[in-house]
Coordinates of C-alpha atoms and ligand atoms in Angstrom, one line a residue:
X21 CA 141.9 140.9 117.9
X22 CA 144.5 139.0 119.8
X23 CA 148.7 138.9 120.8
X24 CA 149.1 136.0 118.5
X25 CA 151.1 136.9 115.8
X26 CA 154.7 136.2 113.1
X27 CA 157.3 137.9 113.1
X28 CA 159.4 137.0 110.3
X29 CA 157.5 134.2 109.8
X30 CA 158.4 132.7 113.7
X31 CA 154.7 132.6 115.7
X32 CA 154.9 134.7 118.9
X33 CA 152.5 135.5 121.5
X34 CA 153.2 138.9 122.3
X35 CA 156.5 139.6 122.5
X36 CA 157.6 135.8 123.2
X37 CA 158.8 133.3 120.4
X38 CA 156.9 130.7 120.8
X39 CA 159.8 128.1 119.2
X40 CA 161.9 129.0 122.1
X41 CA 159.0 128.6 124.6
X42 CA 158.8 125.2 123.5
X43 CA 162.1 124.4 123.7
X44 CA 161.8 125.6 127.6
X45 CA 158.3 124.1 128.3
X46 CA 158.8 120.8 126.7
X47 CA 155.3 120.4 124.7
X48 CA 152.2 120.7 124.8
X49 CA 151.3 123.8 126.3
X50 CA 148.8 125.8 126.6
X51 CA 149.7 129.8 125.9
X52 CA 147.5 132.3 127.2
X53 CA 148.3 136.6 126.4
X54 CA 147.2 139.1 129.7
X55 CA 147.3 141.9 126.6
X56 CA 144.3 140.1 124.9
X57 CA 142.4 139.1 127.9
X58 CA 142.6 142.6 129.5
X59 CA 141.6 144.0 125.9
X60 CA 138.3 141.5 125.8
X61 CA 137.4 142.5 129.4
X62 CA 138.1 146.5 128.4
X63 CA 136.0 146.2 125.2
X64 CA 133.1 144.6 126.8
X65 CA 133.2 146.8 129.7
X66 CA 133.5 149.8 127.3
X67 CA 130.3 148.5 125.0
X68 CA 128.3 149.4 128.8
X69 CA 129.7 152.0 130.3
X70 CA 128.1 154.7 131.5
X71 CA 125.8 152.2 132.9
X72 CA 126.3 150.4 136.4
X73 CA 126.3 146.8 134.3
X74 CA 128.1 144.1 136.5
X75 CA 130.4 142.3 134.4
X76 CA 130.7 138.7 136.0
X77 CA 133.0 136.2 133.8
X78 CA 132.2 132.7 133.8
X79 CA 135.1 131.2 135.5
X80 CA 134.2 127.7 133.8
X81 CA 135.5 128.9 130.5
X82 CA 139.6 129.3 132.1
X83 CA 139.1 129.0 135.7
X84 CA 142.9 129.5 136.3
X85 CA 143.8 131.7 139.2
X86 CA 146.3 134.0 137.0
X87 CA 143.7 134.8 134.6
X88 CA 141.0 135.2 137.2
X89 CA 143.5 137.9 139.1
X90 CA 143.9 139.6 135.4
X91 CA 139.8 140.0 135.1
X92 CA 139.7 141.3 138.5
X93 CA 142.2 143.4 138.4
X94 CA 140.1 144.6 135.1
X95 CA 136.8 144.8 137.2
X96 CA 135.6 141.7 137.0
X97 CA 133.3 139.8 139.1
X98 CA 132.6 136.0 138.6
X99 CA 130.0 133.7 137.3
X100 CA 130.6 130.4 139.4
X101 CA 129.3 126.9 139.2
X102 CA 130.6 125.3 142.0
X103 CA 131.9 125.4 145.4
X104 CA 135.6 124.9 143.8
X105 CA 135.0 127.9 140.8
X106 CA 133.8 130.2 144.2
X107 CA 137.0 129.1 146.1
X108 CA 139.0 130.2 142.8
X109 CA 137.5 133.8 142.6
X110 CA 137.2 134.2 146.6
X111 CA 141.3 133.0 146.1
X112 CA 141.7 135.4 143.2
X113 CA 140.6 138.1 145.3
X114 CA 137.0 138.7 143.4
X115 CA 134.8 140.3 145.9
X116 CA 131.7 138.8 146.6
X117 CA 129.5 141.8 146.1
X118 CA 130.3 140.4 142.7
X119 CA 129.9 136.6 142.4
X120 CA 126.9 135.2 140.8
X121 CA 126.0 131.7 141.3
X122 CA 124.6 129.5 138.1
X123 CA 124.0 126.1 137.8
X124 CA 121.1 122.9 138.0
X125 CA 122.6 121.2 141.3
X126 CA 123.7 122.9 143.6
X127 CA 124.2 121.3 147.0
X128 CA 123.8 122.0 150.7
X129 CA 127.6 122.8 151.4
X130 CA 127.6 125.0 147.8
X131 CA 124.6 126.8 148.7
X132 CA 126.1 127.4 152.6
X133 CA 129.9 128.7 151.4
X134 CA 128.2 131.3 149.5
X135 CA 125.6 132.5 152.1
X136 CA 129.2 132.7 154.4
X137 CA 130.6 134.9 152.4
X138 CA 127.5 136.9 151.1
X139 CA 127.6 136.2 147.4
X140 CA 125.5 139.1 145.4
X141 CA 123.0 136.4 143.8
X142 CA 122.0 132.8 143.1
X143 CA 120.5 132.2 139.9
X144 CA 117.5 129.5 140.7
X145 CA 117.0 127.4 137.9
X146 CA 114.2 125.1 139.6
X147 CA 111.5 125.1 143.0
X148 CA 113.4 122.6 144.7
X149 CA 116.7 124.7 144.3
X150 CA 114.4 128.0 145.2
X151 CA 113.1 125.7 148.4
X152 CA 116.2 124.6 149.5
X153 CA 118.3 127.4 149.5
X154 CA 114.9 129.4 151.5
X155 CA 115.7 126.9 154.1
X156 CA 119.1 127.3 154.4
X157 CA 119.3 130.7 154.8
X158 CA 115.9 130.6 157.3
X159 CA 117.9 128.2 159.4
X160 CA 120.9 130.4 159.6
X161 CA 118.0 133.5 160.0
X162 CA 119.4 135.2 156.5
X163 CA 117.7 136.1 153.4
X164 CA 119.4 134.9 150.1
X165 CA 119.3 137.6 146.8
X166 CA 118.0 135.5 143.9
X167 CA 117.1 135.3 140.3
X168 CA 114.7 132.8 138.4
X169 CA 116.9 131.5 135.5
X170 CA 114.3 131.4 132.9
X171 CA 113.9 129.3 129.9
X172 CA 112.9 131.4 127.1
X173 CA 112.4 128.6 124.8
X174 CA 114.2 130.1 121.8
X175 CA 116.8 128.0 119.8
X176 CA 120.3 129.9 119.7
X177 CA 121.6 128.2 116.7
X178 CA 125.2 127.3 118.0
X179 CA 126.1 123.4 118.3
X180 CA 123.2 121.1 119.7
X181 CA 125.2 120.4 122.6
X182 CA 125.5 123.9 124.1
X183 CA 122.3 125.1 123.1
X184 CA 120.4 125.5 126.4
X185 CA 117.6 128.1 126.1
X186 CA 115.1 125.6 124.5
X187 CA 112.3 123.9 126.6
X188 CA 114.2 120.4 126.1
X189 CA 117.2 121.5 127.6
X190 CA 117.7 120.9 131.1
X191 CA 118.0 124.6 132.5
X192 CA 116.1 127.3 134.2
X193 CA 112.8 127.2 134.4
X194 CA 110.5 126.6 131.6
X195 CA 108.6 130.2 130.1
X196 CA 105.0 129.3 131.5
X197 CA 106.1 128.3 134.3
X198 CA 107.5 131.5 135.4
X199 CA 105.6 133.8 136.4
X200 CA 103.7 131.4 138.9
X201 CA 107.4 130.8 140.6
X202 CA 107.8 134.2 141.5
X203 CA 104.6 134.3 143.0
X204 CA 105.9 131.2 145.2
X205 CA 109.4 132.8 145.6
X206 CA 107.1 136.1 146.9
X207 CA 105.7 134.6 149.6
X208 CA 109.1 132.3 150.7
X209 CA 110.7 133.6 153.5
X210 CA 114.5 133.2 153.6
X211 CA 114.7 134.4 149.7
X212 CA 114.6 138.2 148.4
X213 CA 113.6 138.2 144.8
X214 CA 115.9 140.9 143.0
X215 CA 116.0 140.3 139.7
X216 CA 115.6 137.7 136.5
X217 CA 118.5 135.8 134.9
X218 CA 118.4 134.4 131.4
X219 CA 121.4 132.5 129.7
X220 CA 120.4 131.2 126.4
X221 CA 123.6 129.3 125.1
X222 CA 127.3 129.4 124.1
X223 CA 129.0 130.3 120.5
X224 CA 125.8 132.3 119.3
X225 CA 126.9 134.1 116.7
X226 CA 124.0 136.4 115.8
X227 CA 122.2 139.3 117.3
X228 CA 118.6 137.6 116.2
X229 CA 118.0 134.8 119.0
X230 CA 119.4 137.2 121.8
X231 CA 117.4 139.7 120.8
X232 CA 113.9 137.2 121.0
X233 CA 114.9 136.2 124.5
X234 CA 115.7 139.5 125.6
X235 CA 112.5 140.8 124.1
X236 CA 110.7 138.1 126.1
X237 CA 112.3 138.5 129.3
X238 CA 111.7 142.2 129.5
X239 CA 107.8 141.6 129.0
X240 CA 108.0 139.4 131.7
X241 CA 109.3 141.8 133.8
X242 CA 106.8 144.0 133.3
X243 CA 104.4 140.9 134.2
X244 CA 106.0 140.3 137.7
X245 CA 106.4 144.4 138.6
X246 CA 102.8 144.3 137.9
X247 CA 102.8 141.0 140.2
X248 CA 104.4 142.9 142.8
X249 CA 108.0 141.7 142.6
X250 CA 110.7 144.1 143.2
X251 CA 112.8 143.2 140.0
X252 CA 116.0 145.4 139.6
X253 CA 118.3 143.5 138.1
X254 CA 118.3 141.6 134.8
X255 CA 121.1 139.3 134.1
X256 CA 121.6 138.0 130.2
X257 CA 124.3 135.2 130.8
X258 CA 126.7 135.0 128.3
X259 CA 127.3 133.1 125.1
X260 CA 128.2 135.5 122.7
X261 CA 130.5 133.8 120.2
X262 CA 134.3 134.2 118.6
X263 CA 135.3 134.0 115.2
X264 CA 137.7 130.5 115.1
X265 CA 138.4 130.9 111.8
X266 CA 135.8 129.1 110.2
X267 CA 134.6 132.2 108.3
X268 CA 132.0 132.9 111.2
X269 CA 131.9 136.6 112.2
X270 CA 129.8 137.2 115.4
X271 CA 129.0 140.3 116.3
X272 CA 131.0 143.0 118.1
X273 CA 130.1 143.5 121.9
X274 CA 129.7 147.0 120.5
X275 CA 126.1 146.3 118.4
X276 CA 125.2 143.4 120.9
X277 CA 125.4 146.3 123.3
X278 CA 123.6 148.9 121.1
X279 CA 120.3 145.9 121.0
X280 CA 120.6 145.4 124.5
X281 CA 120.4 148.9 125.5
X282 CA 117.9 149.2 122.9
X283 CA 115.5 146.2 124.6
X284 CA 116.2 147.1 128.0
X285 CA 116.6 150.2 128.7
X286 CA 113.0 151.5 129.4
X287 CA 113.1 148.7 132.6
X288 CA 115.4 150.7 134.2
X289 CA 117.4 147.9 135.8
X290 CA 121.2 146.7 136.6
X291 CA 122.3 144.6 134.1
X292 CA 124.8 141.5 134.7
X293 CA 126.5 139.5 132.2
X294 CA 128.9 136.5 132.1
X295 CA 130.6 136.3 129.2
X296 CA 133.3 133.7 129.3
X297 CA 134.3 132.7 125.6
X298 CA 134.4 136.3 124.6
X299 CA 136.8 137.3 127.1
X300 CA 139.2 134.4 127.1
X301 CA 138.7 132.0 124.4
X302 CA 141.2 134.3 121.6
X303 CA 143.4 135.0 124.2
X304 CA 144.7 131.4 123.9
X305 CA 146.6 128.7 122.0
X306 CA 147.9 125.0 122.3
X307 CA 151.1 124.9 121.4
X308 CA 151.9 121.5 120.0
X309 CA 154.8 119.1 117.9
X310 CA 154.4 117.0 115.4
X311 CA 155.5 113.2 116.4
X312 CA 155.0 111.4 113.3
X313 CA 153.4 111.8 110.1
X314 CA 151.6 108.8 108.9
X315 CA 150.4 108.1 104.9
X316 CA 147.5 106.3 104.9
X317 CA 145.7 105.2 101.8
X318 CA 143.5 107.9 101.1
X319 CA 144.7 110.4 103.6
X320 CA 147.8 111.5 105.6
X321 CA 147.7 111.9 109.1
X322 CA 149.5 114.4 111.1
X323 CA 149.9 112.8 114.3
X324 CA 150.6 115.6 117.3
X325 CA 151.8 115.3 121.0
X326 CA 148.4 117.2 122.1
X327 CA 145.0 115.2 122.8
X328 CA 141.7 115.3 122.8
X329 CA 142.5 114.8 126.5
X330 CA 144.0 118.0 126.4
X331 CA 141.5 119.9 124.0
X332 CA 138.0 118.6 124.0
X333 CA 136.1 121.2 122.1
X334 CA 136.9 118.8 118.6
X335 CA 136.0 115.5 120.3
X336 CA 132.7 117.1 122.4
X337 CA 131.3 119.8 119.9
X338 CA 132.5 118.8 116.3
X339 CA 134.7 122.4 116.6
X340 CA 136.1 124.0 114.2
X341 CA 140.0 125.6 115.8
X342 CA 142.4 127.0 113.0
X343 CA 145.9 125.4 113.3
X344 CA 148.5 127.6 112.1
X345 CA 152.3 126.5 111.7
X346 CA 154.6 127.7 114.6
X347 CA 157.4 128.2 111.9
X348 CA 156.0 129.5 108.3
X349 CA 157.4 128.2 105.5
X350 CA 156.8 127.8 101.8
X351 CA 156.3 124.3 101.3
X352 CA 153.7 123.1 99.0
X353 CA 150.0 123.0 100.5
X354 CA 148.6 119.1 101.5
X355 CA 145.9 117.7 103.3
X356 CA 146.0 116.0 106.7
X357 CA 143.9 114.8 109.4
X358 CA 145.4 116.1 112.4
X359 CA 144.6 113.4 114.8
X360 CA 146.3 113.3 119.1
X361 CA 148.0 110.3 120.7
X362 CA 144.4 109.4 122.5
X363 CA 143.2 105.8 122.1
X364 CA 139.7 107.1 120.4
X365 CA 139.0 107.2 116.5
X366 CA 137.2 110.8 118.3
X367 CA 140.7 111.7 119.0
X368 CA 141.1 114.5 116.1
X369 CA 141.6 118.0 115.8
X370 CA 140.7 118.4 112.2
X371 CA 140.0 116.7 109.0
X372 CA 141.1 117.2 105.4
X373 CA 143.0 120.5 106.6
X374 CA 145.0 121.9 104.0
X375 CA 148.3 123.3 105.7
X376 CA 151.5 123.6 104.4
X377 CA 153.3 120.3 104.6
X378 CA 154.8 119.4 108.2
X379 CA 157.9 117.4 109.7
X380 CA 158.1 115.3 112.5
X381 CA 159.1 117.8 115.2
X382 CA 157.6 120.9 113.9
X383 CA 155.3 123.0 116.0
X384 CA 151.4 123.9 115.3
X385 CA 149.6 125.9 117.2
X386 CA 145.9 125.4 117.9
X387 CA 144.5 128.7 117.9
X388 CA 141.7 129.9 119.9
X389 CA 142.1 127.7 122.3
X390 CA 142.0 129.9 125.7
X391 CA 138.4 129.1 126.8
X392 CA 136.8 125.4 127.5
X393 CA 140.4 124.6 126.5
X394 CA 142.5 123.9 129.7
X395 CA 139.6 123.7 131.6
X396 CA 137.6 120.7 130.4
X397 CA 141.1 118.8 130.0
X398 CA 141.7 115.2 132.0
X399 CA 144.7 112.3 132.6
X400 CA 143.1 109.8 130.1
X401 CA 145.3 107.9 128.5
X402 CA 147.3 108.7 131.9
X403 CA 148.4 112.1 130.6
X404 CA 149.5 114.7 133.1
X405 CA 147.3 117.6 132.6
X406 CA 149.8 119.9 130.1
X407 CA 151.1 123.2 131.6
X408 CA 149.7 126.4 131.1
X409 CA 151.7 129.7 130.3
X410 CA 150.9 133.3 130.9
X411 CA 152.9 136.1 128.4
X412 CA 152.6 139.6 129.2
X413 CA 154.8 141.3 126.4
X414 CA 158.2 139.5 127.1
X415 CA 158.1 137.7 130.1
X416 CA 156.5 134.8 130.6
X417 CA 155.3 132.6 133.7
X418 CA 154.1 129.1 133.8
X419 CA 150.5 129.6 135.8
X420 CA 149.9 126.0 136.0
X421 CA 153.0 123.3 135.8
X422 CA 153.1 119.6 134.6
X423 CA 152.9 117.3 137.4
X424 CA 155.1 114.3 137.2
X425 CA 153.9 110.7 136.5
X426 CA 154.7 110.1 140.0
X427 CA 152.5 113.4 141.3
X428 CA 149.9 111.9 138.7
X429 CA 149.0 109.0 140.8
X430 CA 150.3 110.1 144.1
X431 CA 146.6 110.4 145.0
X432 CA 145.6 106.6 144.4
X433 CA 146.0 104.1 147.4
X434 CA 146.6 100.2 146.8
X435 CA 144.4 98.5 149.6
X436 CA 145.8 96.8 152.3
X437 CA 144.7 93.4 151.4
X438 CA 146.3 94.0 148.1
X439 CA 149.8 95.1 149.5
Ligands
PLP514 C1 128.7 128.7 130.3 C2 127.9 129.8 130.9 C3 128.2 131.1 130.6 C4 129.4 131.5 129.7 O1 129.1 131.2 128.4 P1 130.0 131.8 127.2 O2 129.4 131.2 126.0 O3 131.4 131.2 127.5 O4 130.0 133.3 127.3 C5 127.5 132.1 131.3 N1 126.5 131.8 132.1 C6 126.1 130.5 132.3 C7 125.0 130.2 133.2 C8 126.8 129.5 131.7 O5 126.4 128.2 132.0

């Protein structure tokens, strides 16, 4: 369910028309609702309550600061990757008794910023990570709370590229290597072992492989109890998926719930998850114009003002993102290739997409678009990073602006010898 709707066959999000918004913004834009991002965070958050479940978004799927103050204010704490996505949720006022730390590499200055401010966990996913963090915090006499990420070796079905919970891919820490790890986290001084943490992959859009891992992990735990490790916490990632249109239904957070609390609830432990798609990725479009529309000889190509620049997921992940006209109309049904302004044949949004035939200067939006969207965009091509807009019913707010072509390159310095 999202904002995202017509109203006499004008597209608005929320209570905004998104025509005029476009006349204001200048296109493209990203367009982001606070009523369907505090109604993901409310329906996840309902599917556990009555249970002490720490829901910690994953800032890498919209790290912007406007939407990490909306989670909060919803009760969110953050999953964070990097020294920059801690800054954000520290800046967005997340406390720290709610940030968990994820990812393969982190570095001496990450690992330190989040011992200063006393960050509620570090998910380990290898014994050189586990080492080096021991030391850190020995040196500054502190113990660190971790969790083993753990490689359950299942396959999540979702795209290749953002499957991760298979023993080829590169994170946690493989399934037989586990339980020894523990054993060598037991005896490290400058670590306290309080839980395990298992994220499995992104866009999963069935119960069946969560349910394996799960399964796994929990007989695990009853391995390292047995061990002598003090688990109380068990953290399950995120990667449920969204419907994009593609006639994909994943599951409601309400029966992903009803297994989890099936599979885990004799281990009497705090859960944590980190949903980021869930939460944010319907709670967005790209709002874009049409610049020309070129026949070819077998195809016609709808050529947009947006990029892959500006929306990966196409390019990176063959994705699937319904585009819906801003203004409906009832012209006749074609085909088109719907193709960005980027100098790379992998510069298209769709192909073959049947949509009701466009002008130059008509607006599509990209829909679904408010996770891995804005964040994974860049200046190729040298194209400003496009703004972003949040709507809360009629108002709206740009949360991040266009920088000029001068505030583009402002940053680079010609050498002196070159001046
Ligand atoms: C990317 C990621 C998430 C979020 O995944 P979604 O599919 O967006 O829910 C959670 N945890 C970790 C460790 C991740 O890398």
């Amino acid at each position: 369910m999202h904002h995202f709707q017509y109203r006499e066959n004008r597209l608005f999000a929320e209570d905004v028309d998104l025509t005029a918004l476009a006349e204001q913004i200048g296109t493209p834009f990203y367009v982001y609702s606070e009523a369907t991002l505090r109604r993901h965070m409310r329906v996840f958050r309902q599917a556990f309550e009555h249970t002490d479940a720490l829901i910690a978004y994953a800032v890498k799927a919209n790290p912007n600061l406007a939407v990490l103050k909306i989670l909060a204010r919803e009760g969110a704490g953050a999953d964070v990757v990097s020294g920059g996505e801690l800054q954000r949720a520290l800046e967005a006022s997340i406390s720290p008794e709610k940030i968990v730390f994820s990812g393969v590499a982190k570095t001496f200055d990450e690992i330190n910023a989040a011992i200063d401010v006393g960050i509620y966990q570090f998910n380990v996913e290898s014994e050189p990570e586990l080492e080096a963090i021991a030391k850190i915090a020995r040196a500054r006499q502190t113990t660190a709370p971790i969790a083993l990420r753990i490689n359950p070796d299942v396959s999540a079905g979702g795209h290749e590229k953002i499957s991760t919970g298979r023993t080829e891919d590169k994170f946690g820490v493989p399934w037989s290597m586990a339980r020894s790890l523990y054993g060598k986290a037991r005896a490290l001084e400058g670590v306290a072992i309080k839980g395990v943490d298992v994220h499995i992959g992104s866009q999963i859009a069935e119960l069946a492989p969560f349910e394996s891992a799960f399964k796994k992990i929990a007989t695990l735990i009853a391995d390292l109890r047995a061990d002598g490790c003090p688990i109380e916490r068990l953290d399950l990632g995120g990667g449920l998926g969204i419907p994009y249109g593609e006639g994909v239904t994943p599951p409601h957070p309400k029966d992903y719930a009803e297994m989890i609390t099936r599979v885990t609830k004799p281990l009497d432990v705090q859960l944590i998850f980190e949903p980021g798609r869930m939460i944010a990725g319907n709670a967005g479009v790209l709002v874009t114009r049409v610049v020309y529309v070129k026949e070819s000889i077998d195809r016609k190509f709808l050529i947009v003002d947006a990029g892959m620049n500006d929306l990966m997921r196409p390019a990176l992940y063959d994705a699937w993102h319904d585009i819906w006209p801003v203004e409906k109309t009832e012209r006749d049904i074609t085909e088109y290739d719907v193709v960005g302004p980027v100098c790379e044949s992998s510069d298209r949004f769709a192909k073959a997409r049947s949509l009701p035939e466009l002008l130059p200067s008509e607006l599509v939006s990209i829909m679904s678009t408010g996770a891995y969207g804005a964040a994974q965009t860049s200046q190729y091509n040298s194209r400003p990073l496009i703004p972003e807009i949040l709507v809360h019913h009629d108002q709206h707010a740009v949360i991040r602006q266009r920088p000029s072509f001068q505030k583009m390159i402002e940053s680079e310095v010609i050498p002196t010898w070159l001046v």
